[in-house]
mmCIF file of C-alpha atoms and ligand atoms in Angstrom:
data_model
loop_
_atom_site.group_PDB
_atom_site.id
_atom_site.type_symbol
_atom_site.label_atom_id
_atom_site.label_comp_id
_atom_site.label_asym_id
_atom_site.label_seq_id
_atom_site.Cartn_x
_atom_site.Cartn_y
_atom_site.Cartn_z
ATOM 1 C CA MET H 1 -11.488 45.635 68.672
ATOM 2 C CA ILE H 2 -10.001 44.827 72.061
ATOM 3 C CA ALA H 3 -9.665 47.001 75.136
ATOM 4 C CA ILE H 4 -6.967 45.937 77.598
ATOM 5 C CA LEU H 5 -7.758 47.029 81.160
ATOM 6 C CA LYS H 6 -5.226 48.379 83.623
ATOM 7 C CA ALA H 7 -4.245 46.122 86.510
ATOM 8 C CA GLY H 8 -6.385 46.933 89.556
ATOM 9 C CA THR H 9 -9.580 47.706 87.584
ATOM 10 C CA SER H 10 -12.510 46.746 89.805
ATOM 11 C CA GLU H 11 -15.247 44.309 88.830
ATOM 12 C CA GLU H 12 -17.757 47.174 88.937
ATOM 13 C CA GLN H 13 -15.669 49.391 86.622
ATOM 14 C CA LYS H 14 -15.291 46.474 84.204
ATOM 15 C CA ASN H 15 -19.033 45.749 84.232
ATOM 16 C CA ASN H 16 -19.881 49.427 83.706
ATOM 17 C CA LEU H 17 -17.594 49.532 80.690
ATOM 18 C CA CYS H 18 -19.144 46.340 79.274
ATOM 19 C CA ASN H 19 -22.635 47.804 79.718
ATOM 20 C CA TRP H 20 -21.533 50.955 77.913
ATOM 21 C CA PHE H 21 -20.305 48.859 74.956
ATOM 22 C CA GLU H 22 -23.442 46.739 74.947
ATOM 23 C CA LYS H 23 -25.627 49.879 74.821
ATOM 24 C CA MET H 24 -23.814 50.673 71.554
ATOM 25 C CA GLY H 25 -25.093 47.339 70.212
ATOM 26 C CA LEU H 26 -21.779 45.526 70.623
ATOM 27 C CA LYS H 27 -21.229 42.081 72.094
ATOM 28 C CA THR H 28 -18.496 41.847 74.711
ATOM 29 C CA HIS H 29 -16.175 38.961 75.422
ATOM 30 C CA VAL H 30 -14.200 39.220 78.662
ATOM 31 C CA SER H 31 -10.996 37.241 79.108
ATOM 32 C CA VAL H 32 -9.482 37.386 82.581
ATOM 33 C CA GLY H 33 -5.858 36.278 82.697
ATOM 34 C CA ASP H 34 -3.310 36.215 85.501
ATOM 35 C CA TYR H 35 -1.820 39.526 84.388
ATOM 36 C CA GLN H 36 -4.377 41.138 82.108
ATOM 37 C CA THR H 37 -8.088 41.485 81.507
ATOM 38 C CA ILE H 38 -9.141 41.912 77.904
ATOM 39 C CA ILE H 39 -12.567 43.020 76.692
ATOM 40 C CA GLY H 40 -13.136 41.851 73.138
ATOM 41 C CA LEU H 41 -15.763 43.714 71.136
ATOM 42 C CA ILE H 42 -17.801 42.039 68.424
ATOM 43 C CA GLY H 43 -20.005 43.929 66.004
ATOM 44 C CA ASP H 44 -19.757 47.258 64.227
ATOM 45 C CA THR H 45 -17.064 49.025 66.240
ATOM 46 C CA SER H 46 -16.918 52.033 63.889
ATOM 47 C CA LYS H 47 -19.074 53.972 66.382
ATOM 48 C CA VAL H 48 -16.561 53.496 69.199
ATOM 49 C CA ASP H 49 -14.556 56.663 69.864
ATOM 50 C CA ILE H 50 -11.060 55.222 70.358
ATOM 51 C CA GLY H 51 -9.710 58.548 71.684
ATOM 52 C CA LEU H 52 -12.402 58.686 74.357
ATOM 53 C CA LEU H 53 -11.783 55.069 75.309
ATOM 54 C CA GLU H 54 -8.018 55.586 75.577
ATOM 55 C CA SER H 55 -8.530 58.578 77.836
ATOM 56 C CA MET H 56 -10.372 56.460 80.442
ATOM 57 C CA SER H 57 -8.397 55.848 83.618
ATOM 58 C CA ILE H 58 -8.997 52.075 83.559
ATOM 59 C CA ILE H 59 -7.824 51.551 79.961
ATOM 60 C CA GLU H 60 -4.292 50.392 79.205
ATOM 61 C CA THR H 61 -4.590 50.121 75.392
ATOM 62 C CA VAL H 62 -7.144 49.745 72.614
ATOM 63 C CA LYS H 63 -6.448 47.801 69.424
ATOM 64 C CA ARG H 64 -8.452 47.101 66.295
ATOM 65 C CA ILE H 65 -8.605 43.411 65.310
ATOM 66 C CA SER H 66 -8.625 43.130 61.551
ATOM 67 C CA GLU H 67 -9.176 39.361 61.327
ATOM 68 C CA PRO H 68 -12.820 38.355 60.694
ATOM 69 C CA TYR H 69 -12.663 35.673 63.407
ATOM 70 C CA LYS H 70 -13.018 37.321 66.785
ATOM 71 C CA ASN H 71 -14.014 34.749 69.434
ATOM 72 C CA ALA H 72 -11.416 32.330 68.061
ATOM 73 C CA ASN H 73 -8.721 35.000 67.868
ATOM 74 C CA ARG H 74 -5.748 34.700 70.200
ATOM 75 C CA LYS H 75 -5.798 38.490 70.568
ATOM 76 C CA PHE H 76 -9.118 38.118 72.436
ATOM 77 C CA HIS H 77 -7.675 35.644 74.940
ATOM 78 C CA THR H 78 -4.679 35.962 77.168
ATOM 79 C CA GLU H 79 -4.217 32.242 77.775
ATOM 80 C CA ASP H 80 -4.484 28.945 75.900
ATOM 81 C CA ALA H 81 -7.925 27.403 76.147
ATOM 82 C CA VAL H 82 -8.166 24.223 78.208
ATOM 83 C CA ILE H 83 -11.057 22.137 76.918
ATOM 84 C CA ASP H 84 -12.919 19.684 79.120
ATOM 85 C CA CYS H 85 -13.506 16.359 77.357
ATOM 86 C CA GLY H 86 -15.297 14.558 80.197
ATOM 87 C CA ASN H 87 -14.208 12.178 82.979
ATOM 88 C CA GLY H 88 -11.397 14.555 83.977
ATOM 89 C CA VAL H 89 -9.708 14.517 80.544
ATOM 90 C CA LYS H 90 -8.577 17.934 79.321
ATOM 91 C CA ILE H 91 -6.956 19.088 76.075
ATOM 92 C CA GLY H 92 -4.984 22.324 75.567
ATOM 93 C CA GLY H 93 -2.818 24.642 77.611
ATOM 94 C CA GLY H 94 -0.228 21.924 78.251
ATOM 95 C CA ASN H 95 -2.783 19.097 78.550
ATOM 96 C CA PHE H 96 -2.038 16.532 75.852
ATOM 97 C CA ALA H 97 -4.298 13.599 74.957
ATOM 98 C CA LEU H 98 -4.166 10.642 72.620
ATOM 99 C CA ILE H 99 -7.506 9.715 71.061
ATOM 100 C CA ALA H 100 -7.744 6.235 69.594
ATOM 101 C CA GLY H 101 -10.239 3.713 68.297
ATOM 102 C CA PRO H 102 -11.665 2.246 65.123
ATOM 103 C CA CYS H 103 -12.893 4.229 62.156
ATOM 104 C CA SER H 104 -16.337 2.782 62.798
ATOM 105 C CA VAL H 105 -18.009 0.941 65.631
ATOM 106 C CA GLU H 106 -18.802 -2.565 64.354
ATOM 107 C CA SER H 107 -19.855 -4.661 67.353
ATOM 108 C CA ARG H 108 -19.776 -4.720 71.160
ATOM 109 C CA GLU H 109 -16.830 -7.139 71.194
ATOM 110 C CA GLN H 110 -14.867 -5.036 68.714
ATOM 111 C CA ILE H 111 -15.283 -1.678 70.432
ATOM 112 C CA VAL H 112 -14.800 -2.965 73.989
ATOM 113 C CA GLU H 113 -11.678 -4.943 73.076
ATOM 114 C CA ILE H 114 -10.126 -2.001 71.220
ATOM 115 C CA ALA H 115 -11.093 0.424 74.015
ATOM 116 C CA LYS H 116 -9.364 -1.733 76.634
ATOM 117 C CA SER H 117 -6.195 -2.092 74.595
ATOM 118 C CA VAL H 118 -5.817 1.569 73.610
ATOM 119 C CA LYS H 119 -6.456 2.615 77.192
ATOM 120 C CA ALA H 120 -3.728 0.257 78.400
ATOM 121 C CA SER H 121 -1.328 1.877 75.896
ATOM 122 C CA GLY H 122 -2.107 5.406 77.095
ATOM 123 C CA ALA H 123 -5.067 6.734 75.096
ATOM 124 C CA ALA H 124 -7.237 9.122 77.099
ATOM 125 C CA LEU H 125 -10.264 9.189 74.778
ATOM 126 C CA LEU H 126 -11.999 6.531 72.708
ATOM 127 C CA ARG H 127 -13.031 7.353 69.139
ATOM 128 C CA GLY H 128 -15.366 5.391 66.891
ATOM 129 C CA GLY H 129 -17.754 6.385 64.114
ATOM 130 C CA ALA H 130 -21.446 5.589 64.461
ATOM 131 C CA TYR H 131 -22.600 7.796 61.576
ATOM 132 C CA LYS H 132 -20.082 7.436 58.750
ATOM 133 C CA PRO H 133 -19.661 9.889 55.872
ATOM 134 C CA ARG H 134 -18.694 7.420 53.105
ATOM 135 C CA THR H 135 -17.767 8.390 49.563
ATOM 136 C CA SER H 136 -19.849 5.488 48.230
ATOM 137 C CA PRO H 137 -23.496 5.028 49.239
ATOM 138 C CA TYR H 138 -22.929 1.252 48.953
ATOM 139 C CA ASP H 139 -20.289 1.192 51.709
ATOM 140 C CA PHE H 140 -20.999 0.547 55.410
ATOM 141 C CA GLN H 141 -22.721 3.655 56.772
ATOM 142 C CA GLY H 142 -22.299 2.931 60.479
ATOM 143 C CA LEU H 143 -24.536 1.477 63.201
ATOM 144 C CA HIS H 144 -26.075 4.879 64.006
ATOM 145 C CA GLU H 145 -27.801 5.024 67.443
ATOM 146 C CA GLN H 146 -26.741 1.471 68.209
ATOM 147 C CA GLY H 147 -23.142 2.523 67.555
ATOM 148 C CA ILE H 148 -23.442 5.287 70.143
ATOM 149 C CA ASP H 149 -24.914 2.814 72.641
ATOM 150 C CA LEU H 150 -21.943 0.500 72.075
ATOM 151 C CA LEU H 151 -19.491 3.383 72.577
ATOM 152 C CA LEU H 152 -21.263 4.147 75.851
ATOM 153 C CA GLU H 153 -20.841 0.512 76.894
ATOM 154 C CA ALA H 154 -17.119 0.734 76.139
ATOM 155 C CA LYS H 155 -17.014 3.944 78.168
ATOM 156 C CA LYS H 156 -18.662 2.146 81.085
ATOM 157 C CA VAL H 157 -16.074 -0.629 80.944
ATOM 158 C CA THR H 158 -12.989 1.587 80.547
ATOM 159 C CA GLY H 159 -13.989 4.994 81.930
ATOM 160 C CA MET H 160 -12.805 6.645 78.708
ATOM 161 C CA PRO H 161 -14.808 9.595 77.363
ATOM 162 C CA ILE H 162 -16.020 9.051 73.803
ATOM 163 C CA VAL H 163 -15.566 10.979 70.542
ATOM 164 C CA THR H 164 -17.930 10.341 67.643
ATOM 165 C CA GLU H 165 -19.013 12.158 64.501
ATOM 166 C CA ILE H 166 -22.308 13.941 63.894
ATOM 167 C CA MET H 167 -23.410 14.392 60.296
ATOM 168 C CA ASN H 168 -26.909 15.762 60.563
ATOM 169 C CA VAL H 169 -28.296 18.647 62.581
ATOM 170 C CA ASN H 170 -31.452 16.584 63.269
ATOM 171 C CA ASP H 171 -29.394 14.039 65.231
ATOM 172 C CA ILE H 172 -28.226 16.485 67.922
ATOM 173 C CA ASP H 173 -30.437 14.925 70.618
ATOM 174 C CA VAL H 174 -28.949 11.475 69.938
ATOM 175 C CA PHE H 175 -25.510 12.946 70.747
ATOM 176 C CA GLU H 176 -26.567 14.151 74.201
ATOM 177 C CA PRO H 177 -24.605 11.391 76.054
ATOM 178 C CA VAL H 178 -21.527 11.824 73.821
ATOM 179 C CA ASP H 179 -18.546 13.562 75.468
ATOM 180 C CA VAL H 180 -16.927 15.042 72.354
ATOM 181 C CA VAL H 181 -18.950 15.585 69.188
ATOM 182 C CA GLN H 182 -16.829 15.451 66.053
ATOM 183 C CA VAL H 183 -17.656 17.518 62.988
ATOM 184 C CA GLY H 184 -15.844 15.774 60.165
ATOM 185 C CA ALA H 185 -13.942 17.232 57.240
ATOM 186 C CA ARG H 186 -16.934 16.945 54.915
ATOM 187 C CA ASN H 187 -19.131 18.981 57.246
ATOM 188 C CA MET H 188 -16.645 21.702 58.198
ATOM 189 C CA GLN H 189 -18.776 24.212 56.336
ATOM 190 C CA ASN H 190 -22.185 22.791 57.228
ATOM 191 C CA PHE H 191 -23.096 26.118 58.766
ATOM 192 C CA ASP H 192 -26.506 25.037 60.091
ATOM 193 C CA LEU H 193 -24.823 22.175 61.963
ATOM 194 C CA LEU H 194 -22.127 24.519 63.323
ATOM 195 C CA LYS H 195 -24.765 27.038 64.468
ATOM 196 C CA ALA H 196 -26.790 24.301 66.167
ATOM 197 C CA LEU H 197 -23.700 23.051 68.028
ATOM 198 C CA GLY H 198 -22.977 26.652 68.992
ATOM 199 C CA ARG H 199 -26.273 26.707 70.879
ATOM 200 C CA THR H 200 -25.181 23.720 72.993
ATOM 201 C CA LYS H 201 -22.405 23.418 75.569
ATOM 202 C CA LYS H 202 -21.064 20.214 73.990
ATOM 203 C CA THR H 203 -17.342 19.869 73.417
ATOM 204 C CA VAL H 204 -16.856 19.917 69.641
ATOM 205 C CA LEU H 205 -13.895 18.535 67.696
ATOM 206 C CA LEU H 206 -13.865 20.390 64.385
ATOM 207 C CA LYS H 207 -11.835 18.829 61.588
ATOM 208 C CA ARG H 208 -10.345 20.845 58.747
ATOM 209 C CA GLY H 209 -12.131 20.359 55.432
ATOM 210 C CA LEU H 210 -10.509 18.434 52.587
ATOM 211 C CA ALA H 211 -9.839 21.590 50.596
ATOM 212 C CA ASN H 212 -10.165 24.346 53.152
ATOM 213 C CA THR H 213 -7.717 27.002 54.234
ATOM 214 C CA ILE H 214 -6.690 27.616 57.821
ATOM 215 C CA LYS H 215 -8.655 30.863 57.734
ATOM 216 C CA GLU H 216 -11.797 29.010 56.618
ATOM 217 C CA LEU H 217 -11.308 26.544 59.489
ATOM 218 C CA LEU H 218 -11.149 29.478 61.893
ATOM 219 C CA MET H 219 -14.281 31.036 60.392
ATOM 220 C CA SER H 220 -16.091 27.709 60.852
ATOM 221 C CA VAL H 221 -15.097 27.455 64.505
ATOM 222 C CA GLU H 222 -16.184 31.089 64.859
ATOM 223 C CA TYR H 223 -19.722 29.948 63.896
ATOM 224 C CA ILE H 224 -19.758 27.613 66.912
ATOM 225 C CA MET H 225 -18.236 30.170 69.264
ATOM 226 C CA ALA H 226 -20.486 33.014 68.084
ATOM 227 C CA GLY H 227 -23.422 30.994 69.406
ATOM 228 C CA GLY H 228 -21.833 30.944 72.867
ATOM 229 C CA ASN H 229 -20.100 27.544 72.829
ATOM 230 C CA GLU H 230 -16.386 27.970 73.472
ATOM 231 C CA ASN H 231 -15.704 24.257 74.082
ATOM 232 C CA VAL H 232 -13.961 23.614 70.810
ATOM 233 C CA ILE H 233 -10.880 21.760 69.589
ATOM 234 C CA LEU H 234 -9.422 22.022 66.077
ATOM 235 C CA CYS H 235 -8.062 19.092 64.089
ATOM 236 C CA GLU H 236 -5.643 19.048 61.162
ATOM 237 C CA ARG H 237 -6.359 15.855 59.173
ATOM 238 C CA GLY H 238 -4.578 16.446 55.883
ATOM 239 C CA ILE H 239 -5.696 18.395 52.854
ATOM 240 C CA ARG H 240 -6.072 17.533 49.197
ATOM 241 C CA THR H 241 -3.068 18.466 47.070
ATOM 242 C CA PHE H 242 -1.659 17.262 43.737
ATOM 243 C CA GLU H 243 0.142 14.456 45.608
ATOM 244 C CA THR H 244 -1.628 11.128 45.299
ATOM 245 C CA TYR H 245 0.743 8.737 47.067
ATOM 246 C CA THR H 246 -0.812 9.485 50.423
ATOM 247 C CA ARG H 247 -4.589 9.810 50.912
ATOM 248 C CA ASN H 248 -4.140 13.504 51.781
ATOM 249 C CA THR H 249 -1.163 15.755 52.532
ATOM 250 C CA LEU H 250 -0.595 16.372 56.221
ATOM 251 C CA ASP H 251 -0.140 20.097 56.758
ATOM 252 C CA ILE H 252 2.039 19.978 59.866
ATOM 253 C CA SER H 253 2.609 23.712 59.634
ATOM 254 C CA ALA H 254 -1.090 24.149 60.460
ATOM 255 C CA VAL H 255 -0.168 23.346 64.083
ATOM 256 C CA PRO H 256 2.183 26.291 64.706
ATOM 257 C CA VAL H 257 0.118 28.556 62.432
ATOM 258 C CA LEU H 258 -3.067 27.830 64.395
ATOM 259 C CA HIS H 259 -1.251 28.155 67.706
ATOM 260 C CA GLU H 260 -0.222 31.626 66.616
ATOM 261 C CA LEU H 261 -3.671 32.682 65.426
ATOM 262 C CA THR H 262 -5.923 31.109 68.036
ATOM 263 C CA HIS H 263 -5.870 30.126 71.701
ATOM 264 C CA LEU H 264 -7.806 26.925 70.896
ATOM 265 C CA PRO H 265 -6.181 23.484 71.160
ATOM 266 C CA VAL H 266 -4.991 21.879 67.927
ATOM 267 C CA ILE H 267 -4.808 18.128 67.434
ATOM 268 C CA VAL H 268 -3.566 16.088 64.463
ATOM 269 C CA ASP H 269 -5.089 13.022 62.780
ATOM 270 C CA PRO H 270 -2.249 11.213 60.976
ATOM 271 C CA SER H 271 -4.549 8.314 59.975
ATOM 272 C CA HIS H 272 -6.826 10.190 57.574
ATOM 273 C CA ALA H 273 -3.910 12.448 56.607
ATOM 274 C CA THR H 274 -1.864 9.585 55.158
ATOM 275 C CA GLY H 275 -4.291 6.693 54.649
ATOM 276 C CA ILE H 276 -1.373 4.266 55.089
ATOM 277 C CA SER H 277 -0.860 2.544 58.442
ATOM 278 C CA ARG H 278 2.970 2.501 58.251
ATOM 279 C CA MET H 279 2.988 6.312 57.774
ATOM 280 C CA VAL H 280 0.970 6.938 60.926
ATOM 281 C CA GLU H 281 3.810 6.552 63.433
ATOM 282 C CA PRO H 282 6.269 8.993 61.772
ATOM 283 C CA MET H 283 3.499 11.548 61.224
ATOM 284 C CA ALA H 284 2.291 11.183 64.817
ATOM 285 C CA MET H 285 5.849 11.894 65.957
ATOM 286 C CA ALA H 286 5.984 14.922 63.653
ATOM 287 C CA ALA H 287 2.712 16.181 65.153
ATOM 288 C CA ALA H 288 4.049 15.816 68.694
ATOM 289 C CA ALA H 289 7.282 17.576 67.695
ATOM 290 C CA ALA H 290 5.287 20.447 66.166
ATOM 291 C CA GLY H 291 3.514 20.975 69.489
ATOM 292 C CA ALA H 292 0.098 19.415 68.829
ATOM 293 C CA ASP H 293 -2.197 19.294 71.872
ATOM 294 C CA GLY H 294 -3.359 15.809 70.975
ATOM 295 C CA ILE H 295 -3.243 13.120 68.320
ATOM 296 C CA MET H 296 -6.152 11.051 67.020
ATOM 297 C CA ILE H 297 -5.322 7.638 65.573
ATOM 298 C CA GLU H 298 -7.433 4.862 64.067
ATOM 299 C CA VAL H 299 -6.805 1.518 65.763
ATOM 300 C CA HIS H 300 -8.475 -1.796 64.889
ATOM 301 C CA ASN H 301 -8.034 -5.272 66.370
ATOM 302 C CA ASP H 302 -8.461 -6.844 62.908
ATOM 303 C CA PRO H 303 -7.595 -4.205 60.275
ATOM 304 C CA GLU H 304 -7.843 -6.686 57.342
ATOM 305 C CA HIS H 305 -11.537 -7.169 58.071
ATOM 306 C CA ALA H 306 -12.385 -3.620 59.209
ATOM 307 C CA LEU H 307 -15.623 -2.307 57.698
ATOM 308 C CA CYS H 308 -13.996 1.072 57.127
ATOM 309 C CA ASP H 309 -10.427 2.439 56.721
ATOM 310 C CA GLY H 310 -8.594 -0.825 57.482
ATOM 311 C CA ALA H 311 -5.566 0.210 55.387
ATOM 312 C CA GLN H 312 -4.772 3.125 57.673
ATOM 313 C CA SER H 313 -5.674 1.441 60.964
ATOM 314 C CA LEU H 314 -2.975 0.402 63.418
ATOM 315 C CA ARG H 315 -3.071 -2.860 65.333
ATOM 316 C CA PRO H 316 -3.116 -2.377 69.105
ATOM 317 C CA GLU H 317 0.585 -3.276 69.427
ATOM 318 C CA GLN H 318 1.509 -0.745 66.730
ATOM 319 C CA PHE H 319 -0.479 1.890 68.603
ATOM 320 C CA GLU H 320 1.444 1.059 71.752
ATOM 321 C CA SER H 321 4.695 1.717 69.908
ATOM 322 C CA VAL H 322 3.349 5.090 68.688
ATOM 323 C CA CYS H 323 2.372 6.046 72.257
ATOM 324 C CA LYS H 324 5.867 5.317 73.531
ATOM 325 C CA LYS H 325 7.560 7.317 70.775
ATOM 326 C CA VAL H 326 5.166 10.255 71.098
ATOM 327 C CA ASN H 327 5.785 10.332 74.854
ATOM 328 C CA LYS H 328 9.552 10.341 74.278
ATOM 329 C CA ILE H 329 9.230 13.293 71.908
ATOM 330 C CA ARG H 330 7.059 15.167 74.401
ATOM 331 C CA GLU H 331 9.630 14.500 77.133
ATOM 332 C CA ALA H 332 12.402 15.802 74.887
ATOM 333 C CA LEU H 333 10.470 19.036 74.309
ATOM 334 C CA LYS H 334 10.200 19.841 78.027
HETATM 335 C C1 LIG T 1 -13.187 10.157 60.824
HETATM 336 O O1 LIG T 1 -12.499 10.714 61.707
HETATM 337 O O2 LIG T 1 -13.695 9.045 60.963
HETATM 338 C C2 LIG T 1 -13.377 10.834 59.530
HETATM 339 C C3 LIG T 1 -14.354 10.493 58.705
HETATM 340 O O3 LIG T 1 -12.465 11.791 59.315
HETATM 341 P P1 LIG T 1 -12.462 13.011 58.268
HETATM 342 O O4 LIG T 1 -13.716 13.779 58.490
HETATM 343 O O5 LIG T 1 -11.224 13.771 58.662
HETATM 344 O O6 LIG T 1 -12.366 12.421 56.895
HETATM 345 MN MN1 LIG T 2 -11.804 6.699 59.150
#
């Protein structure tokens, strides 16, 4: 349920109303916009007397929210969320960012060289996996803590905030210096991990699961937000369909659908969505045209010898071309 307050409601009146709701055992979520203040109510709202509420002088309207996701619901928030990614980089509400880097961190030379080149092309954040969720246990699993240290070195050299994936709830402390903690597709419904991240203030990039619906993605992000962490970004990375030509099927419509349902930023990963490097540029352009708040692309300085996902990785010069085209599309949309 949401209660929209009349313009001119004082801070004290708003607080009194919130206290009244909280005494009924409800949690309140206040969203103050330029034109409206909305109090979102979470919990069993069946006890709330809507007639009584509507009769209050400070109440404009009261609406029931039928969707099971509340904190993530656009109806709870008047404006798009702007998420802080560190070092002054923001995503959402008109702030667009390109995130680029290798699938996995392999060495100091590799990550620093790639970081420098993607920054020069226009990337705002550096990605790189340190803990890798691999289908085969015999494949490279990542450099773990050493990988995070190397990302931090690349950050020191370039000033770019870093994005890297967490797989295990027990590793949360290791991710303390990480700017944006990624929850990958395979862990989208690792509810213990989501709850643990909800207890932190870390910025979380939550990727859609391989076979999950948009509603399930929103329920997963609700787990993080219910714990009090609203610093979240959603990522469409392709879903599994009957099509086998591409690694996954990029659901571009997820961008406008999510923008309708939630105030949270939505980015697109065309690398894992297609699995084919030559498909990344057209899909990145499609993502920009659909209004994505950011795009995450795998870039490697030597894709043929990459320890992970070489076939979908762009060379630095190919990434530069993508940046230029994406910028042109964004200009055209203005
Ligand atoms: C990744 O971004 O490196 C990754 C493993 O992606 P996903 O979880 O989308 O498969
Ligand atoms: Mn990858």
